[in-house]
Amino acid sequence: MGKRRVELRRIEDNTSRQVSFSKRRSGILKKANELAVLCDAEVALIIFSAKGKLHYFASPYSIDEIIAHYHHFIDSEREVNEHHSLQGHLKDFSYPRVDYLILEIVQWCLDEANISKLGFDDLSQLESILEGTLAQTASRKTHLMLDTISKLHKKAMALLKARRSFGLGAEFGDEQNSNEGRLQEY
């Protein structure tokens, strides 16, 4: 016989309620510990009993450090959301895969007052984001430059062809042929 589903409602008997609280508290503390160990997560769990007694769990850091990390995260998120002026400038940037939120976070992190608050993991993550964004930017820039060169090459060839059709090519002689050969290298 397996476990049966318990109807979720307040347990009326004080003794039964206290026993259930004690068992469930132990179970949730065990699960919080498993989450912290198995998933390498920062876990903070705060429980107040019906009588006002405090029970808590924190891993791998103290509860104060995890709460400070939580406050830092909330403050950072709030500042990024308030930073709408940057987003207006970023919308002018026409590369479609740019993640505006990442760029706002990077902008916030690069502020001198904020960068001193970042830990090693945060700085490593920021570095990774910057490297990825830089690689995308360099790739896009190279692609645009090659497109521009190709367009200029086609224009130059069209101009040379037009010049020949008007009989202007004979004046340039060998110089024209050497320029045409150089343009075809691209």
PDB file of C-alpha atoms in Angstrom:
ATOM      1  CA  MET A   1       0.000   0.000   0.000  1.00  0.00           C
ATOM      2  CA  GLY A   2       1.419   3.426  -0.965  1.00  0.00           C
ATOM      3  CA  LYS A   3       1.055   6.879   0.458  1.00  0.00           C
ATOM      4  CA  ARG A   4      -2.366   8.395   0.175  1.00  0.00           C
ATOM      5  CA  ARG A   5      -2.899  12.016  -0.790  1.00  0.00           C
ATOM      6  CA  VAL A   6      -3.590  14.256   2.197  1.00  0.00           C
ATOM      7  CA  GLU A   7      -6.257  16.913   1.911  1.00  0.00           C
ATOM      8  CA  LEU A   8      -4.645  20.305   2.497  1.00  0.00           C
ATOM      9  CA  ARG A   9      -6.491  21.968   5.331  1.00  0.00           C
ATOM     10  CA  ARG A  10      -5.582  23.087   8.825  1.00  0.00           C
ATOM     11  CA  ILE A  11      -5.121  20.232  11.292  1.00  0.00           C
ATOM     12  CA  GLU A  12      -7.480  20.916  14.183  1.00  0.00           C
ATOM     13  CA  ASP A  13      -5.861  18.727  16.876  1.00  0.00           C
ATOM     14  CA  ASN A  14      -2.894  20.580  18.506  1.00  0.00           C
ATOM     15  CA  THR A  15      -0.832  17.433  19.102  1.00  0.00           C
ATOM     16  CA  SER A  16      -1.344  16.120  15.568  1.00  0.00           C
ATOM     17  CA  ARG A  17      -0.573  19.557  14.153  1.00  0.00           C
ATOM     18  CA  GLN A  18       2.692  19.763  16.164  1.00  0.00           C
ATOM     19  CA  VAL A  19       3.752  16.235  15.100  1.00  0.00           C
ATOM     20  CA  SER A  20       2.953  17.023  11.457  1.00  0.00           C
ATOM     21  CA  PHE A  21       4.848  20.329  11.672  1.00  0.00           C
ATOM     22  CA  SER A  22       7.890  18.597  13.152  1.00  0.00           C
ATOM     23  CA  LYS A  23       7.941  15.858  10.474  1.00  0.00           C
ATOM     24  CA  ARG A  24       7.317  18.242   7.592  1.00  0.00           C
ATOM     25  CA  ARG A  25       9.899  20.719   8.910  1.00  0.00           C
ATOM     26  CA  SER A  26      12.483  17.930   9.011  1.00  0.00           C
ATOM     27  CA  GLY A  27      11.506  16.892   5.488  1.00  0.00           C
ATOM     28  CA  ILE A  28      11.754  20.369   4.000  1.00  0.00           C
ATOM     29  CA  LEU A  29      15.095  20.987   5.755  1.00  0.00           C
ATOM     30  CA  LYS A  30      16.364  17.706   4.304  1.00  0.00           C
ATOM     31  CA  LYS A  31      15.179  18.722   0.819  1.00  0.00           C
ATOM     32  CA  ALA A  32      16.820  22.150   1.182  1.00  0.00           C
ATOM     33  CA  ASN A  33      20.110  20.464   2.121  1.00  0.00           C
ATOM     34  CA  GLU A  34      19.827  18.067  -0.835  1.00  0.00           C
ATOM     35  CA  LEU A  35      19.164  20.982  -3.199  1.00  0.00           C
ATOM     36  CA  ALA A  36      22.228  22.836  -1.900  1.00  0.00           C
ATOM     37  CA  VAL A  37      24.523  19.788  -2.133  1.00  0.00           C
ATOM     38  CA  LEU A  38      23.299  18.213  -5.375  1.00  0.00           C
ATOM     39  CA  CYS A  39      22.776  21.382  -7.386  1.00  0.00           C
ATOM     40  CA  ASP A  40      25.464  23.605  -5.854  1.00  0.00           C
ATOM     41  CA  ALA A  41      22.773  26.165  -5.093  1.00  0.00           C
ATOM     42  CA  GLU A  42      22.677  28.863  -2.452  1.00  0.00           C
ATOM     43  CA  VAL A  43      19.719  27.922  -0.259  1.00  0.00           C
ATOM     44  CA  ALA A  44      18.207  29.841   2.634  1.00  0.00           C
ATOM     45  CA  LEU A  45      15.092  28.572   4.375  1.00  0.00           C
ATOM     46  CA  ILE A  46      13.375  30.405   7.232  1.00  0.00           C
ATOM     47  CA  ILE A  47      10.474  28.836   9.124  1.00  0.00           C
ATOM     48  CA  PHE A  48       8.496  30.291  12.025  1.00  0.00           C
ATOM     49  CA  SER A  49       6.347  27.838  13.950  1.00  0.00           C
ATOM     50  CA  ALA A  50       2.829  28.690  15.111  1.00  0.00           C
ATOM     51  CA  LYS A  51       4.308  29.560  18.511  1.00  0.00           C
ATOM     52  CA  GLY A  52       6.827  31.931  16.911  1.00  0.00           C
ATOM     53  CA  LYS A  53       9.918  29.709  17.213  1.00  0.00           C
ATOM     54  CA  LEU A  54      12.498  30.285  14.471  1.00  0.00           C
ATOM     55  CA  HIS A  55      13.919  27.406  12.425  1.00  0.00           C
ATOM     56  CA  TYR A  56      16.291  28.069   9.559  1.00  0.00           C
ATOM     57  CA  PHE A  57      18.737  26.468   7.160  1.00  0.00           C
ATOM     58  CA  ALA A  58      21.430  28.043   4.996  1.00  0.00           C
ATOM     59  CA  SER A  59      24.009  26.477   2.729  1.00  0.00           C
ATOM     60  CA  PRO A  60      26.751  26.875   1.485  1.00  0.00           C
ATOM     61  CA  TYR A  61      26.990  30.300   3.133  1.00  0.00           C
ATOM     62  CA  SER A  62      25.450  31.783   6.246  1.00  0.00           C
ATOM     63  CA  ILE A  63      21.878  33.009   6.112  1.00  0.00           C
ATOM     64  CA  ASP A  64      23.124  36.606   6.443  1.00  0.00           C
ATOM     65  CA  GLU A  65      25.360  36.222   3.373  1.00  0.00           C
ATOM     66  CA  ILE A  66      22.570  34.679   1.316  1.00  0.00           C
ATOM     67  CA  ILE A  67      20.127  37.407   2.338  1.00  0.00           C
ATOM     68  CA  ALA A  68      22.763  40.045   1.482  1.00  0.00           C
ATOM     69  CA  HIS A  69      23.192  38.363  -1.916  1.00  0.00           C
ATOM     70  CA  TYR A  70      19.398  38.446  -2.351  1.00  0.00           C
ATOM     71  CA  HIS A  71      19.271  42.176  -1.498  1.00  0.00           C
ATOM     72  CA  HIS A  72      22.176  42.874  -3.877  1.00  0.00           C
ATOM     73  CA  PHE A  73      20.338  40.999  -6.637  1.00  0.00           C
ATOM     74  CA  ILE A  74      17.068  42.862  -6.031  1.00  0.00           C
ATOM     75  CA  ASP A  75      18.864  46.239  -5.935  1.00  0.00           C
ATOM     76  CA  SER A  76      20.735  45.418  -9.149  1.00  0.00           C
ATOM     77  CA  GLU A  77      17.549  44.364 -10.880  1.00  0.00           C
ATOM     78  CA  ARG A  78      15.791  47.539  -9.771  1.00  0.00           C
ATOM     79  CA  GLU A  79      18.631  49.748 -11.052  1.00  0.00           C
ATOM     80  CA  VAL A  80      18.669  47.960 -14.404  1.00  0.00           C
ATOM     81  CA  ASN A  81      14.926  48.422 -14.777  1.00  0.00           C
ATOM     82  CA  GLU A  82      15.263  52.134 -13.976  1.00  0.00           C
ATOM     83  CA  HIS A  83      17.969  52.565 -16.611  1.00  0.00           C
ATOM     84  CA  HIS A  84      15.620  53.206 -19.553  1.00  0.00           C
ATOM     85  CA  SER A  85      17.644  55.990 -21.114  1.00  0.00           C
ATOM     86  CA  LEU A  86      20.285  53.510 -22.203  1.00  0.00           C
ATOM     87  CA  GLN A  87      17.692  51.301 -23.837  1.00  0.00           C
ATOM     88  CA  GLY A  88      16.587  54.176 -26.085  1.00  0.00           C
ATOM     89  CA  HIS A  89      20.130  54.451 -27.437  1.00  0.00           C
ATOM     90  CA  LEU A  90      20.437  50.693 -27.817  1.00  0.00           C
ATOM     91  CA  LYS A  91      17.312  50.455 -29.986  1.00  0.00           C
ATOM     92  CA  ASP A  92      19.171  52.495 -32.621  1.00  0.00           C
ATOM     93  CA  PHE A  93      21.666  49.628 -32.828  1.00  0.00           C
ATOM     94  CA  SER A  94      20.359  47.573 -35.720  1.00  0.00           C
ATOM     95  CA  TYR A  95      21.910  44.168 -34.996  1.00  0.00           C
ATOM     96  CA  PRO A  96      18.869  41.969 -34.301  1.00  0.00           C
ATOM     97  CA  ARG A  97      20.446  39.471 -31.895  1.00  0.00           C
ATOM     98  CA  VAL A  98      21.599  42.067 -29.359  1.00  0.00           C
ATOM     99  CA  ASP A  99      20.040  41.347 -25.993  1.00  0.00           C
ATOM    100  CA  TYR A 100      19.169  44.748 -24.582  1.00  0.00           C
ATOM    101  CA  LEU A 101      18.810  43.428 -21.044  1.00  0.00           C
ATOM    102  CA  ILE A 102      22.325  41.942 -21.092  1.00  0.00           C
ATOM    103  CA  LEU A 103      23.717  45.222 -22.358  1.00  0.00           C
ATOM    104  CA  GLU A 104      21.919  47.138 -19.606  1.00  0.00           C
ATOM    105  CA  ILE A 105      23.274  44.765 -16.967  1.00  0.00           C
ATOM    106  CA  VAL A 106      26.791  45.125 -18.384  1.00  0.00           C
ATOM    107  CA  GLN A 107      26.381  48.911 -18.365  1.00  0.00           C
ATOM    108  CA  TRP A 108      25.302  48.778 -14.725  1.00  0.00           C
ATOM    109  CA  CYS A 109      28.163  46.436 -13.785  1.00  0.00           C
ATOM    110  CA  LEU A 110      30.768  48.644 -15.426  1.00  0.00           C
ATOM    111  CA  ASP A 111      29.776  51.583 -13.251  1.00  0.00           C
ATOM    112  CA  GLU A 112      32.647  52.056 -10.762  1.00  0.00           C
ATOM    113  CA  ALA A 113      30.363  52.029  -7.730  1.00  0.00           C
ATOM    114  CA  ASN A 114      28.755  48.751  -8.795  1.00  0.00           C
ATOM    115  CA  ILE A 115      31.770  46.798 -10.059  1.00  0.00           C
ATOM    116  CA  SER A 116      33.351  46.853  -6.604  1.00  0.00           C
ATOM    117  CA  LYS A 117      30.306  44.974  -5.261  1.00  0.00           C
ATOM    118  CA  LEU A 118      30.717  42.041  -7.666  1.00  0.00           C
ATOM    119  CA  GLY A 119      32.270  38.774  -6.521  1.00  0.00           C
ATOM    120  CA  PHE A 120      34.486  36.407  -8.466  1.00  0.00           C
ATOM    121  CA  ASP A 121      31.597  34.395  -9.940  1.00  0.00           C
ATOM    122  CA  ASP A 122      29.751  37.556 -10.970  1.00  0.00           C
ATOM    123  CA  LEU A 123      32.879  38.961 -12.622  1.00  0.00           C
ATOM    124  CA  SER A 124      33.514  35.657 -14.426  1.00  0.00           C
ATOM    125  CA  GLN A 125      29.945  35.622 -15.713  1.00  0.00           C
ATOM    126  CA  LEU A 126      30.238  39.256 -16.818  1.00  0.00           C
ATOM    127  CA  GLU A 127      33.497  38.456 -18.612  1.00  0.00           C
ATOM    128  CA  SER A 128      31.841  35.538 -20.403  1.00  0.00           C
ATOM    129  CA  ILE A 129      28.922  37.715 -21.510  1.00  0.00           C
ATOM    130  CA  LEU A 130      31.281  40.425 -22.734  1.00  0.00           C
ATOM    131  CA  GLU A 131      33.421  37.926 -24.659  1.00  0.00           C
ATOM    132  CA  GLY A 132      30.352  36.423 -26.338  1.00  0.00           C
ATOM    133  CA  THR A 133      28.938  39.816 -27.225  1.00  0.00           C
ATOM    134  CA  LEU A 134      32.335  40.980 -28.513  1.00  0.00           C
ATOM    135  CA  ALA A 135      32.624  37.875 -30.720  1.00  0.00           C
ATOM    136  CA  GLN A 136      29.126  38.505 -32.146  1.00  0.00           C
ATOM    137  CA  THR A 137      29.970  42.160 -32.739  1.00  0.00           C
ATOM    138  CA  ALA A 138      33.280  41.344 -34.466  1.00  0.00           C
ATOM    139  CA  SER A 139      31.577  38.724 -36.636  1.00  0.00           C
ATOM    140  CA  ARG A 140      28.830  41.141 -37.655  1.00  0.00           C
ATOM    141  CA  LYS A 141      31.358  43.898 -38.350  1.00  0.00           C
ATOM    142  CA  THR A 142      33.427  41.560 -40.559  1.00  0.00           C
ATOM    143  CA  HIS A 143      30.304  40.484 -42.433  1.00  0.00           C
ATOM    144  CA  LEU A 144      29.272  44.116 -43.032  1.00  0.00           C
ATOM    145  CA  MET A 145      32.773  45.043 -44.201  1.00  0.00           C
ATOM    146  CA  LEU A 146      32.826  42.141 -46.688  1.00  0.00           C
ATOM    147  CA  ASP A 147      29.392  43.141 -47.970  1.00  0.00           C
ATOM    148  CA  THR A 148      30.585  46.745 -48.403  1.00  0.00           C
ATOM    149  CA  ILE A 149      33.711  45.607 -50.247  1.00  0.00           C
ATOM    150  CA  SER A 150      31.597  43.399 -52.503  1.00  0.00           C
ATOM    151  CA  LYS A 151      29.217  46.269 -53.294  1.00  0.00           C
ATOM    152  CA  LEU A 152      32.124  48.632 -54.003  1.00  0.00           C
ATOM    153  CA  HIS A 153      33.712  46.027 -56.256  1.00  0.00           C
ATOM    154  CA  LYS A 154      30.457  45.682 -58.229  1.00  0.00           C
ATOM    155  CA  LYS A 155      30.196  49.487 -58.558  1.00  0.00           C
ATOM    156  CA  ALA A 156      33.808  49.722 -59.751  1.00  0.00           C
ATOM    157  CA  MET A 157      33.251  47.008 -62.321  1.00  0.00           C
ATOM    158  CA  ALA A 158      30.060  48.737 -63.517  1.00  0.00           C
ATOM    159  CA  LEU A 159      31.943  52.052 -63.803  1.00  0.00           C
ATOM    160  CA  LEU A 160      34.751  50.416 -65.782  1.00  0.00           C
ATOM    161  CA  LYS A 161      32.214  48.788 -68.072  1.00  0.00           C
ATOM    162  CA  ALA A 162      30.391  52.109 -68.555  1.00  0.00           C
ATOM    163  CA  ARG A 163      33.689  53.885 -69.208  1.00  0.00           C
ATOM    164  CA  ARG A 164      34.571  51.348 -71.914  1.00  0.00           C
ATOM    165  CA  SER A 165      31.157  51.639 -73.521  1.00  0.00           C
ATOM    166  CA  PHE A 166      31.663  55.421 -73.833  1.00  0.00           C
ATOM    167  CA  GLY A 167      35.100  54.940 -75.278  1.00  0.00           C
ATOM    168  CA  LEU A 168      36.876  56.403 -72.246  1.00  0.00           C
ATOM    169  CA  GLY A 169      38.778  53.220 -71.474  1.00  0.00           C
ATOM    170  CA  ALA A 170      41.296  53.722 -74.317  1.00  0.00           C
ATOM    171  CA  GLU A 171      42.821  56.762 -72.575  1.00  0.00           C
ATOM    172  CA  PHE A 172      43.839  54.784 -69.526  1.00  0.00           C
ATOM    173  CA  GLY A 173      45.528  51.963 -71.420  1.00  0.00           C
ATOM    174  CA  ASP A 174      47.399  49.456 -69.259  1.00  0.00           C
ATOM    175  CA  GLU A 175      46.519  51.242 -65.996  1.00  0.00           C
ATOM    176  CA  GLN A 176      42.848  50.385 -66.522  1.00  0.00           C
ATOM    177  CA  ASN A 177      43.591  46.711 -67.038  1.00  0.00           C
ATOM    178  CA  SER A 178      45.791  46.548 -63.925  1.00  0.00           C
ATOM    179  CA  ASN A 179      43.025  48.218 -61.816  1.00  0.00           C
ATOM    180  CA  GLU A 180      40.469  45.762 -63.158  1.00  0.00           C
ATOM    181  CA  GLY A 181      42.706  42.859 -62.227  1.00  0.00           C
ATOM    182  CA  ARG A 182      43.206  44.266 -58.709  1.00  0.00           C
ATOM    183  CA  LEU A 183      39.460  44.699 -58.229  1.00  0.00           C
ATOM    184  CA  GLN A 184      38.799  41.101 -59.232  1.00  0.00           C
ATOM    185  CA  GLU A 185      41.062  39.842 -56.416  1.00  0.00           C
ATOM    186  CA  TYR A 186      38.380  40.748 -53.867  1.00  0.00           C
TER     187      TYR A 186
END
